[in-house]
Short mmCIF file of C-alpha atoms in Angstrom, two decimals:
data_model
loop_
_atom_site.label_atom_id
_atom_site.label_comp_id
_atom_site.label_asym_id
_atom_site.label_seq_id
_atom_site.Cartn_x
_atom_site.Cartn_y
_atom_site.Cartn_z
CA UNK A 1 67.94 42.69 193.16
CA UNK A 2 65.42 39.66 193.43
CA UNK A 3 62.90 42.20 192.20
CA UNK A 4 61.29 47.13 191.28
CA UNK A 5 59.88 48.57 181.56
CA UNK A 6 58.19 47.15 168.99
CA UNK A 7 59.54 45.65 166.03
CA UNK A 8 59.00 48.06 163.43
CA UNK A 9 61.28 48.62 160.46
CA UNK A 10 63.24 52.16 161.36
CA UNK A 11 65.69 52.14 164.31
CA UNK A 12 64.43 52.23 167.92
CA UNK A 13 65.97 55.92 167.81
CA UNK A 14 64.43 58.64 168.82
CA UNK A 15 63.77 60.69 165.88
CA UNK A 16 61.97 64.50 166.97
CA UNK A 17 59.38 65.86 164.51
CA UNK A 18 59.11 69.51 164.40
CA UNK A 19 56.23 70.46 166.11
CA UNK A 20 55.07 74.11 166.71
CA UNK A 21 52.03 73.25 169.14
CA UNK A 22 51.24 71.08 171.73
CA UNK A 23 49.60 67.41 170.71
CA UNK A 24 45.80 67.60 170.56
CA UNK A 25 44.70 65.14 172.91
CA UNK A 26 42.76 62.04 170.68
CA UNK A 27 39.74 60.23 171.18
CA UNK A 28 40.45 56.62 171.95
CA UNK A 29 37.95 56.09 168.16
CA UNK A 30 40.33 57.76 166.31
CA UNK A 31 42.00 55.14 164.14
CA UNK A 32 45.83 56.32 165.03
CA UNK A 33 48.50 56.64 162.05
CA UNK A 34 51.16 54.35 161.60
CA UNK A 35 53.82 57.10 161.97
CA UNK A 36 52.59 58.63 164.53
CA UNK A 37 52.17 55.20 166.42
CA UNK A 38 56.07 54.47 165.23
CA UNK A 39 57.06 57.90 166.81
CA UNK A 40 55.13 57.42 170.26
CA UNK A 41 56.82 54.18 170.67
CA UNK A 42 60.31 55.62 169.77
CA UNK A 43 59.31 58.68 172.29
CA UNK A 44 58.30 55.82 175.25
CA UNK A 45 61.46 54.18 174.51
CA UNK A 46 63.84 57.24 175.17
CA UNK A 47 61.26 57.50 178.19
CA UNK A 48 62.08 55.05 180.03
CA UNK A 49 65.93 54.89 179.03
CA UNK A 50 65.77 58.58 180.84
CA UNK A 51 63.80 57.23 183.63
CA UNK A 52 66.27 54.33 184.40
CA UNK A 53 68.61 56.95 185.03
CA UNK A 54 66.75 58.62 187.04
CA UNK A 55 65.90 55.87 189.08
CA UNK A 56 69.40 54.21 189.44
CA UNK A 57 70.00 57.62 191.61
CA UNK A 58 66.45 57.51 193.54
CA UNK A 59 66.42 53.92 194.70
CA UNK A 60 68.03 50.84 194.64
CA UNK A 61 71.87 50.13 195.69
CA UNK A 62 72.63 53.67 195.29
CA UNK A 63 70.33 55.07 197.60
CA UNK A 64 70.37 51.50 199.82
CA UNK A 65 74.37 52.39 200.16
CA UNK A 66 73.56 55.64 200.94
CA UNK A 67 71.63 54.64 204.18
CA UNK A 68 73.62 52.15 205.04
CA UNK A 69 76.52 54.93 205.45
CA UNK A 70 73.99 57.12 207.28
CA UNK A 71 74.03 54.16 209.93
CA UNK A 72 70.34 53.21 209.18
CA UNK A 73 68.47 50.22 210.79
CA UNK A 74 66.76 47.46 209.18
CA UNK A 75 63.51 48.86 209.46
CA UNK A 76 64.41 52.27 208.03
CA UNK A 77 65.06 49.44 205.08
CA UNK A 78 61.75 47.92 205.20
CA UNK A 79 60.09 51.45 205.28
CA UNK A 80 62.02 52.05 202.14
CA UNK A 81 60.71 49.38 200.56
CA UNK A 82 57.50 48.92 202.12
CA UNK A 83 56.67 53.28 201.26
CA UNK A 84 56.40 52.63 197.56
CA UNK A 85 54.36 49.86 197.81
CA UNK A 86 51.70 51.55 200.03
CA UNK A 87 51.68 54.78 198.52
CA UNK A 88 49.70 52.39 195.72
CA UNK A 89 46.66 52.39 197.90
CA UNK A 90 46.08 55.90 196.28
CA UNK A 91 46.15 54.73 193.03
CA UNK A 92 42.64 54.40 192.89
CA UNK A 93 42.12 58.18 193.41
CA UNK A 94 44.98 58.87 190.91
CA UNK A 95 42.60 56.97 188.34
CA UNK A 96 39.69 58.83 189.20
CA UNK A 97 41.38 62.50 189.10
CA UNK A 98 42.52 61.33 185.63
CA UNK A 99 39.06 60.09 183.91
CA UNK A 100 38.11 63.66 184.92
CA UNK A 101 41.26 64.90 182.86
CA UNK A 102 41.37 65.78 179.15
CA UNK A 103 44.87 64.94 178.35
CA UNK A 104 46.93 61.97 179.32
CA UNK A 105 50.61 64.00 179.06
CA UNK A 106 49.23 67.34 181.27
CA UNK A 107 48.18 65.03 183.98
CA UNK A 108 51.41 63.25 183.84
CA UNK A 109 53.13 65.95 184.10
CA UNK A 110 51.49 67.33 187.33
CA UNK A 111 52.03 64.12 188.89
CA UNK A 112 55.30 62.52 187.79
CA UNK A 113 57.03 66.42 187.29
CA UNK A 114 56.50 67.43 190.58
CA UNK A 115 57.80 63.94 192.61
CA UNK A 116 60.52 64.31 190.80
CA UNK A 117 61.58 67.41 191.92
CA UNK A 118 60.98 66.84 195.37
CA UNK A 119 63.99 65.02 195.15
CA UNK A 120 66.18 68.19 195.32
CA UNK A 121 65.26 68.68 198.68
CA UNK A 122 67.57 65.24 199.28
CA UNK A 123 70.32 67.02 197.28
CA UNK A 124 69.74 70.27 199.74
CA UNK A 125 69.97 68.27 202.71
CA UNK A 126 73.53 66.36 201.43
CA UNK A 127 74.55 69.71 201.22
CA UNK A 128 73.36 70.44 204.76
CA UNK A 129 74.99 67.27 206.05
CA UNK A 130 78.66 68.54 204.80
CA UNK A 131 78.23 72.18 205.77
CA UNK A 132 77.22 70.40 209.52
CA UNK A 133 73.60 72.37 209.14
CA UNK A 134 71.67 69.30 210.09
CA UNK A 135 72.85 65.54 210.93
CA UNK A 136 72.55 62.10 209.44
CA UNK A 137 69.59 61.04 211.53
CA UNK A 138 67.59 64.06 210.18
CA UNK A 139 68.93 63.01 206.52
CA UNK A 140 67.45 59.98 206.68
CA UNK A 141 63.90 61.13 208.02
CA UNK A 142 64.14 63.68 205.02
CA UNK A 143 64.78 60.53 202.70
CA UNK A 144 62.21 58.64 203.76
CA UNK A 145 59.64 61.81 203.37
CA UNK A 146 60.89 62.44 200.01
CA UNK A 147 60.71 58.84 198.99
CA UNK A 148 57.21 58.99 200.61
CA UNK A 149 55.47 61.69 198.58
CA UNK A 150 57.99 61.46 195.74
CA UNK A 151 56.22 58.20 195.46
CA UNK A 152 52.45 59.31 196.45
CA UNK A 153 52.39 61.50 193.38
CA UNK A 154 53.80 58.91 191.28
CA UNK A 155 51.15 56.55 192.67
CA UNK A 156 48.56 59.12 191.50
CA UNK A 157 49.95 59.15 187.77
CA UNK A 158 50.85 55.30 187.42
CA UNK A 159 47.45 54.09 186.51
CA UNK A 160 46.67 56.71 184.43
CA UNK A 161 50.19 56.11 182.46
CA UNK A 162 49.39 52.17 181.90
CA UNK A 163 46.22 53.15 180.30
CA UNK A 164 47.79 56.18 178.36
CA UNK A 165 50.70 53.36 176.98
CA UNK A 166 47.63 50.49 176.63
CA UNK A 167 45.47 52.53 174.14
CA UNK A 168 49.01 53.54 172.01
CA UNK A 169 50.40 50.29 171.49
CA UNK A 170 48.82 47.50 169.03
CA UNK A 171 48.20 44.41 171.44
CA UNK A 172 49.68 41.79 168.97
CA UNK A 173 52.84 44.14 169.82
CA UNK A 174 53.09 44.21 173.11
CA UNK A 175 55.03 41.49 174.18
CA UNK A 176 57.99 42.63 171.65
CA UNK A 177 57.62 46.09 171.94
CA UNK A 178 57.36 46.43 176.18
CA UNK A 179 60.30 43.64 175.82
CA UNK A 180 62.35 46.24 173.63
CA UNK A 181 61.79 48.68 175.88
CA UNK A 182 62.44 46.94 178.87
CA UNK A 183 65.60 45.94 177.22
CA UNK A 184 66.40 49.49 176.68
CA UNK A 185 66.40 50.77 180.19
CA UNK A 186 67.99 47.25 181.30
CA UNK A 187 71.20 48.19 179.01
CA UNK A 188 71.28 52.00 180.15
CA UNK A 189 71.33 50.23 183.80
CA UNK A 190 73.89 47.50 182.53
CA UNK A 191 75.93 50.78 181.82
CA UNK A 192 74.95 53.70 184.27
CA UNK A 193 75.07 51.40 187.25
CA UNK A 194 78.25 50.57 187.60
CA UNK A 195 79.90 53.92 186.49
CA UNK A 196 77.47 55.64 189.51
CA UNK A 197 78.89 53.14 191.80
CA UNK A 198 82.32 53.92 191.15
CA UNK A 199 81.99 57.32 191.10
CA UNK A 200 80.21 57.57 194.59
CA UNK A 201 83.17 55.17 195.79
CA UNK A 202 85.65 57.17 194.66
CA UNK A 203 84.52 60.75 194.94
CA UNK A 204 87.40 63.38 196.21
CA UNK A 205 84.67 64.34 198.58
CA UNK A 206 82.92 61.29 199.98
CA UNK A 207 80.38 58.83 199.23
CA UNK A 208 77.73 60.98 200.34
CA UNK A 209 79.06 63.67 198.42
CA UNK A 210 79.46 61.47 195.45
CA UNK A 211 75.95 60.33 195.92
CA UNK A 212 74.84 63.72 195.89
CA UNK A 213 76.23 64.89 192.30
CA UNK A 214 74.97 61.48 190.62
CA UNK A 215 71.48 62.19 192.46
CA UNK A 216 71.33 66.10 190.88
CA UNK A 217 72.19 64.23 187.13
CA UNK A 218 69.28 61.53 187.42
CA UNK A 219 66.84 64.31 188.55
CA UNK A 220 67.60 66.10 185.65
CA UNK A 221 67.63 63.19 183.33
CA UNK A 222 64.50 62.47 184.78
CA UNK A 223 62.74 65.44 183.80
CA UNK A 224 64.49 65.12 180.27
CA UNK A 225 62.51 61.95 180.24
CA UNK A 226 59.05 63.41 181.06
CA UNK A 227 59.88 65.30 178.00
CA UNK A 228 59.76 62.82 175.48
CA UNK A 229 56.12 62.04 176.11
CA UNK A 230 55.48 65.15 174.51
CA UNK A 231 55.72 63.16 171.47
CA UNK A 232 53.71 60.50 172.13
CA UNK A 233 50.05 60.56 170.94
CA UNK A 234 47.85 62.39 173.42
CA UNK A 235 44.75 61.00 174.46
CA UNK A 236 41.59 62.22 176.24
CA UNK A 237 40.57 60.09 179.00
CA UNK A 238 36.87 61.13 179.16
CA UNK A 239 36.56 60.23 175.70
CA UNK A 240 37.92 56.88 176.48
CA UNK A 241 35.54 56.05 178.62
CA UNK A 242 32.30 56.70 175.87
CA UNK A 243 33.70 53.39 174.52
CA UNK A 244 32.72 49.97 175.90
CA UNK A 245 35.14 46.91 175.37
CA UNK A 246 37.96 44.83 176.79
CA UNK A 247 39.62 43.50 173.57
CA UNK A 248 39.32 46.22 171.07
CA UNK A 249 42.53 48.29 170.23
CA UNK A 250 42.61 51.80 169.52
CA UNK A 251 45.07 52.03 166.52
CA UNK A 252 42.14 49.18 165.11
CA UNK A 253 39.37 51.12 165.56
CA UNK A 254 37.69 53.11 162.28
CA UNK A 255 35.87 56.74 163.47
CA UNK A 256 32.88 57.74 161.65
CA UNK A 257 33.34 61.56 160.97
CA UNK A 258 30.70 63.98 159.94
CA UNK A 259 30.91 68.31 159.12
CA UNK A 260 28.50 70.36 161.32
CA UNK A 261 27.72 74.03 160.36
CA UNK A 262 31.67 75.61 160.74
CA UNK A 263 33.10 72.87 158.65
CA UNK A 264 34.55 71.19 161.55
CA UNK A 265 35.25 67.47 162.23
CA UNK A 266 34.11 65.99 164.40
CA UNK A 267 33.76 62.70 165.43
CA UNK A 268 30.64 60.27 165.91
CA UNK A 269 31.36 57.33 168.48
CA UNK A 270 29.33 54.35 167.86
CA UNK A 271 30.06 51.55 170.38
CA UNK A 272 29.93 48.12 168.91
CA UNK A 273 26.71 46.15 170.20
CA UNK A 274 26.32 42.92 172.24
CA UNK A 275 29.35 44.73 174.42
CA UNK A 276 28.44 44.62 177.64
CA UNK A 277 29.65 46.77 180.95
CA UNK A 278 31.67 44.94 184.19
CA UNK A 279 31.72 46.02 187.33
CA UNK A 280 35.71 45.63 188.71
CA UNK A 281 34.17 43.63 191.26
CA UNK A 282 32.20 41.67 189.26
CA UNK A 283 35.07 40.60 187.24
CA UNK A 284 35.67 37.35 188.81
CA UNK A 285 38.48 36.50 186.73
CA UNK A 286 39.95 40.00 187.14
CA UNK A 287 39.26 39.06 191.19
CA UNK A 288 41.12 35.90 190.81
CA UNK A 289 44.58 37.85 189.37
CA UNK A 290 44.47 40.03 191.64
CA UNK A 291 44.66 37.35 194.75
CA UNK A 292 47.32 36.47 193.05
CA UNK A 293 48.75 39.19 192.57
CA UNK A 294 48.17 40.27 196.08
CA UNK A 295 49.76 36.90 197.76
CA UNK A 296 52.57 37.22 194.86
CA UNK A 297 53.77 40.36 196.32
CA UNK A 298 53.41 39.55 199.81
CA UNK A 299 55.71 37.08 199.49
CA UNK A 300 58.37 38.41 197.18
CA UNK A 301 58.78 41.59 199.40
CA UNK A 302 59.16 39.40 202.30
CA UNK A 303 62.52 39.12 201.38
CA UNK A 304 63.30 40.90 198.83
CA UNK A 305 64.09 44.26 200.40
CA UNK A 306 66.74 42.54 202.51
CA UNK A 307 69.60 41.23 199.74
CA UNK A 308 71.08 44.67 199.41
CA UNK A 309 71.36 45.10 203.21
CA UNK A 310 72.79 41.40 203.34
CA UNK A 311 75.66 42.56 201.20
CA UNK A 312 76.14 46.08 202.70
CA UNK A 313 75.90 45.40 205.75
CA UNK A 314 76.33 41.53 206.76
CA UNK A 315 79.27 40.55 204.02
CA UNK A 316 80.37 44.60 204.40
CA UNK A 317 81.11 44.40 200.91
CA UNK A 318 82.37 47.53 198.78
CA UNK A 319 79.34 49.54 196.80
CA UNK A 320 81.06 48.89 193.59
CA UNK A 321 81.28 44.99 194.05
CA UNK A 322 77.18 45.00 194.53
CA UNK A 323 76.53 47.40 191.77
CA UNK A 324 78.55 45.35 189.19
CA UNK A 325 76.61 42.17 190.53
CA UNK A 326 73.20 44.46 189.51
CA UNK A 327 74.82 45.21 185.89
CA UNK A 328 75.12 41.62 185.85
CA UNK A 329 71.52 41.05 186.34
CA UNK A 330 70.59 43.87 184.01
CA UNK A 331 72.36 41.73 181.35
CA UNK A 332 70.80 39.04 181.84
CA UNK A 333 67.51 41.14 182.06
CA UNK A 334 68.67 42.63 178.85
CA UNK A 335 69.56 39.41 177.06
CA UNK A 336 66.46 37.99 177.97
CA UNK A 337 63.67 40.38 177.60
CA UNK A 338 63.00 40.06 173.76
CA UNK A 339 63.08 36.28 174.08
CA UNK A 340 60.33 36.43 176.86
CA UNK A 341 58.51 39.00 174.37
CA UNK A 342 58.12 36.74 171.87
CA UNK A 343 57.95 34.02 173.34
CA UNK A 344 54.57 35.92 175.66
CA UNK A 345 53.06 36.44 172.02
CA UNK A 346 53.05 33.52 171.02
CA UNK A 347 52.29 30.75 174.05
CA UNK A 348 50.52 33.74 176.62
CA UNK A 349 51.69 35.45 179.58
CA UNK A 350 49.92 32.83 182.22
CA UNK A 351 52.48 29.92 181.12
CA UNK A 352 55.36 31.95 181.55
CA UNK A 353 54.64 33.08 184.76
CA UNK A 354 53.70 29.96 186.40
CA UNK A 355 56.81 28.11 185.71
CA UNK A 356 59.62 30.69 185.76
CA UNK A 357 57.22 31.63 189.08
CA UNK A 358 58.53 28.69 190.37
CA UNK A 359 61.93 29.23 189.62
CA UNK A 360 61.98 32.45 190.85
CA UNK A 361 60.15 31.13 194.89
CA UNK A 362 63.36 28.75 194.82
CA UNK A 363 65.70 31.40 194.68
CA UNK A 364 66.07 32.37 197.89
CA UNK A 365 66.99 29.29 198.87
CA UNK A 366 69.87 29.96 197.09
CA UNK A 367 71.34 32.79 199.29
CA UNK A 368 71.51 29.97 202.58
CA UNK A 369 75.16 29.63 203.39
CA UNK A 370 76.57 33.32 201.09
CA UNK A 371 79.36 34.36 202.80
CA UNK A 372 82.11 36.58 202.26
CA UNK A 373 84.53 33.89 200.79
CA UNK A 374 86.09 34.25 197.62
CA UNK A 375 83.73 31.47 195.77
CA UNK A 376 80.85 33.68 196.66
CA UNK A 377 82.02 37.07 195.69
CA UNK A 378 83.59 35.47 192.42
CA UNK A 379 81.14 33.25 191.35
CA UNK A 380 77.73 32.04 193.34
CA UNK A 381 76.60 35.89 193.95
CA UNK A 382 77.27 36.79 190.30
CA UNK A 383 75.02 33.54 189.09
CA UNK A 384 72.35 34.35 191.70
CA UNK A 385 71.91 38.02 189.95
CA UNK A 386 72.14 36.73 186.54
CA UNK A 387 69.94 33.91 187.30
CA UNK A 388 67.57 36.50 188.97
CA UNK A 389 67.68 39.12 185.70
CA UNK A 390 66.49 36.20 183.11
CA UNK A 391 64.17 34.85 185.34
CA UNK A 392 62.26 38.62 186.59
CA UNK A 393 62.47 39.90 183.46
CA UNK A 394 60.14 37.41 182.27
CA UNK A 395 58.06 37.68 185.54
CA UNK A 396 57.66 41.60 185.38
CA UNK A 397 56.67 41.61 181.39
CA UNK A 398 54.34 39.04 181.85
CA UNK A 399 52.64 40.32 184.85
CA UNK A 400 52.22 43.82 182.76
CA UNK A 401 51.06 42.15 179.61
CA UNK A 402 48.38 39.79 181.57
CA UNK A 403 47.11 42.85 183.35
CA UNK A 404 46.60 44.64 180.06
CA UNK A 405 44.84 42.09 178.20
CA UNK A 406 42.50 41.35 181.61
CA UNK A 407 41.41 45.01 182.40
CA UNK A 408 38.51 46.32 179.50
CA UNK A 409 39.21 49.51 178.28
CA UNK A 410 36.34 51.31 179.92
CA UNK A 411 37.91 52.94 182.84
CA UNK A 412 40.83 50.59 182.35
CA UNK A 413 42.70 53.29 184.75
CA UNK A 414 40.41 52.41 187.74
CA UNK A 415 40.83 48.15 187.28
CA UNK A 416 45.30 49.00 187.05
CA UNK A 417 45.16 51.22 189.93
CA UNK A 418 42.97 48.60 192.23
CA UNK A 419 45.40 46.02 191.18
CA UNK A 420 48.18 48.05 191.99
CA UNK A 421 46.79 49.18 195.08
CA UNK A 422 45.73 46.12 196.49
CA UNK A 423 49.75 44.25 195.28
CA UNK A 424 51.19 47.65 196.95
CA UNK A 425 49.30 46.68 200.37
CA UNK A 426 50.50 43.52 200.40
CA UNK A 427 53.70 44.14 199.00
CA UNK A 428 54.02 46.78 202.04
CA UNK A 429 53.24 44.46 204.35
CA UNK A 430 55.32 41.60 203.38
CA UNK A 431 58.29 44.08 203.58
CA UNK A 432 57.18 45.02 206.80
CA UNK A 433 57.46 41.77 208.11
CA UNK A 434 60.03 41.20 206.57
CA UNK A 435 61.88 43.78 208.49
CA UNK A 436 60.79 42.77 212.21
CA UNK A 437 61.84 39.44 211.14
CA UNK A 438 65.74 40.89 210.45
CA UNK A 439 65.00 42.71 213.64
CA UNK A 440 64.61 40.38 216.03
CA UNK A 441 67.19 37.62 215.07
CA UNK A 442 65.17 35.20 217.59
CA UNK A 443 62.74 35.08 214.70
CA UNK A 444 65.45 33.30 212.23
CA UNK A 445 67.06 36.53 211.04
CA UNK A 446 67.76 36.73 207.62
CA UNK A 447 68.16 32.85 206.72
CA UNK A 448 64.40 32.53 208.40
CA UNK A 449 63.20 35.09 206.28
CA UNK A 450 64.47 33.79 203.12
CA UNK A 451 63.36 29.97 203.37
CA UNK A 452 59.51 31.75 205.05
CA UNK A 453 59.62 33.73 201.62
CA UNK A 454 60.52 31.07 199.60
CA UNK A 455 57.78 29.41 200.75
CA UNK A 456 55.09 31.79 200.38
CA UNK A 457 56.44 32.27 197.19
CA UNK A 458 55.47 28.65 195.86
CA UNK A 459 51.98 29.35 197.63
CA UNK A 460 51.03 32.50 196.21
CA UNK A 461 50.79 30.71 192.07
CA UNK A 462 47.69 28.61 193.03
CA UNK A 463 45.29 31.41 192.24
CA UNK A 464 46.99 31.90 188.98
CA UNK A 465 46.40 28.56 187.75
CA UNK A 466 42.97 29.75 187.86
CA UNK A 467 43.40 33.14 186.34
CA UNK A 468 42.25 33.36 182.18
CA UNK A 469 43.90 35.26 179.33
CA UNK A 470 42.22 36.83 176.66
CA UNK A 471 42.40 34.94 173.89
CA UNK A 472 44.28 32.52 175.17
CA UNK A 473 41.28 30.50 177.16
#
């Protein structure tokens, strides 16, 4: 909603090599082949086309719908939002299981694998709902644990997948390429969502029924999607961290290889000089993003939670009406995407974020006086999710790319998970907020809540006017 992602010369495609044996996990001073850096790319690509499917039927309007029809309160709504974002407090831990790791895909599979499975359990318990073995208010404590340790697991693989993805693509790539394949999951949203929406709207059997059988295809899509980072180069975290360095990228990087008494390669590391170690909290400019960061998510989750239930629930509109508004904004999030890409590489990320920052703490100004007319079904809420998919697109890119150039690549896992932990608290606790504030309409109710976030939305870009990009000053 007001939000929760490579230019080479073959297709985007995903084109599968035949392999016989599992990739040997690299040092990060092996200089990487072009091919194989094309086909990890391609492989990350159909990952996260896979996983937009799979998370079309694990969160958003889908599963918000699918609450609302269990009769669940606001603050079930702000715990759903609020879990995700404070399940990021174990990120650090996640970061420090995988340094002690020796392959970037096995530990990604323990993690990400296994909380997406748990979501069967939710697909068991529709079941149980229509056979009358449990009720709705134990289906929605069993969402809420699912989403809960679905999400803990995922918290303890996130870090450890940013670095994996850092070290694999070339940094003068990386706004084009993560805007390619943010523009890749975007159109399989732009697509998926709306068919999902009418089939759970129109299943023979009921909407939680018909939630149910799309939930059981994204599961398995989602696993399908794990898959493909088979493909992608491998790397060895514990050999990452032998090399010191914030700016130098792996594919750049020439090894010095010797033959010992078998005949076997192997590999000398020789850190460049003059490079010297940070301590995270030493890092004043890494300190300075993340109050920003911190204060940026605060404030967006304030609200931001709270537009689905607005629709479902205060306009009572249909659950196909809201997901073709979200198709909408993945358009626009499509359209956009490459344009902020390139755009990224060639001004910086900071820039960018400022002013469409601004933009984007005006918005929910915007939503004052929505009702359930005509002119707002037709037209305003269709421009407000457009207007929101240009403008987040470029916000979510930039915030990745900024954090990638800022962290140094020794034990870059541990600086991404802090930052995510510390924007997960605060996101948490916005959303929590939030969702006394819808509570208790004395408070303002929803209309209070958007101008408050608003607000804090304008106040949380100071810090970021003082934040600096690499190589951009």
């Amino acid at each position: 909603m007001d939000s929760v992602q490579v230019e080479t010369t073959t297709p985007l495609t995903l084109e599968i090599p035949q392999i016989s044996l599992p990739p040997t996990a690299l040092s990060p001073t092996s200089r990487i082949p072009k091919d194989a850096i094309r086909t990890s790319l391609k492989a990350s690509t159909a990952d996260s086309v896979l996983a937009a499917v799979y998370s079309l039927g694990t969160g958003g309007i889908l599963l918000s719908n699918f609450l609302v029809e269990l009769g669940a309160s606001p603050v079930v709504f702000g715990m759903l939002c609020s879990i995700p974002m404070l399940v990021n407090l174990i990120q650090p831990l996640g970061a420090y299981l995988s340094e002690r790791s020796t392959s970037r895909f096995q530990y990604s599979l323990r993690t990400h694998g296994i909380g997406r499975l748990l979501w069967l359990a939710l697909v068991i318990g529709i079941v149980g709902v229509s056979l009358e073995v449990i009720n709705t208010h134990q289906l929605v404590i069993l969402t809420l644990l699912i989403v809960l340790f679905s999400n803990l697991l995922g918290g303890l693989g996130t870090a450890s997948w940013l670095s994996w993805v850092a070290m694999i693509v070339p940094r003068r790539l990386r706004g084009r390429y993560f805007g390619t394949r943010n523009s890749a999951a975007n159109l399989t949203n732009l697509v998926c969502v709306p068919m999902a929406g009418l089939a759970v709207s129109h299943w023979y059997g009921g909407t939680l029924q018909g939630y149910g059988v799309v939930l059981l295809i994204s599961i398995v899509l989602g696993i399908a999607g794990l898959g493909c980072q088979y493909f992608q180069v491998d790397m060895n975290p514990r050999s990452q961290n032998t090399y010191y360095g914030n700016s130098t990228q792996i594919s750049e990087i020439q090894p010095e290889v010797r033959k010992d008494e078998s005949s076997e390669v192997v590999q000398s590391i020789h850190p460049p000089q003059n490079q010297l170690t940070h301590s995270v909290w030493k890092n004043s400019n890494f300190l300075r993003f993340l109050l920003y960061f911190s204060f940026w998510n605060l404030a967006v989750n304030l609200s931001s939670p709270f537009f689905n239930l607005y629709m479902l629930d205060t306009l009572d509109l249909d659950v196909s009406y809201v997901t073709i508004y979200n198709s909408l904004q993945a358009g626009a999030t499509l359209l956009m995407l490459i344009l902020w890409g390139k755009l990224a590489d060639k001004i910086g990320n900071r820039p960018i974020l400022i002013c469409i920052g601004i933009l984007v703490a005006a918005t929910p100004l915007l939503w004052l006086g929505i009702g359930a007319n005509h002119l707002d079904i037709w037209l305003w809420l269709p421009l407000l999710h457009i207007l929101a998919g240009g403008t987040w697109a470029a916000i979510d890119l930039c915030s990745n790319n900024i954090q990638l150039a800022i962290a140094p690549i020794k034990n870059q896992s541990i600086y991404f998970a802090i930052a995510a932990a510390v924007a997960g608290g605060s996101g948490a606790l916005g959303a929590t907020i939030g969702s006394f504030i819808v509570q208790f309409a004395q408070f303002g109710g929803l209309v209070g809540l958007f101008a408050l976030s608003s607000l804090f939305r304008l106040a949380a870009l100071l810090p970021l006017v003082f934040v600096k990009e690499p190589e951009r000053g």
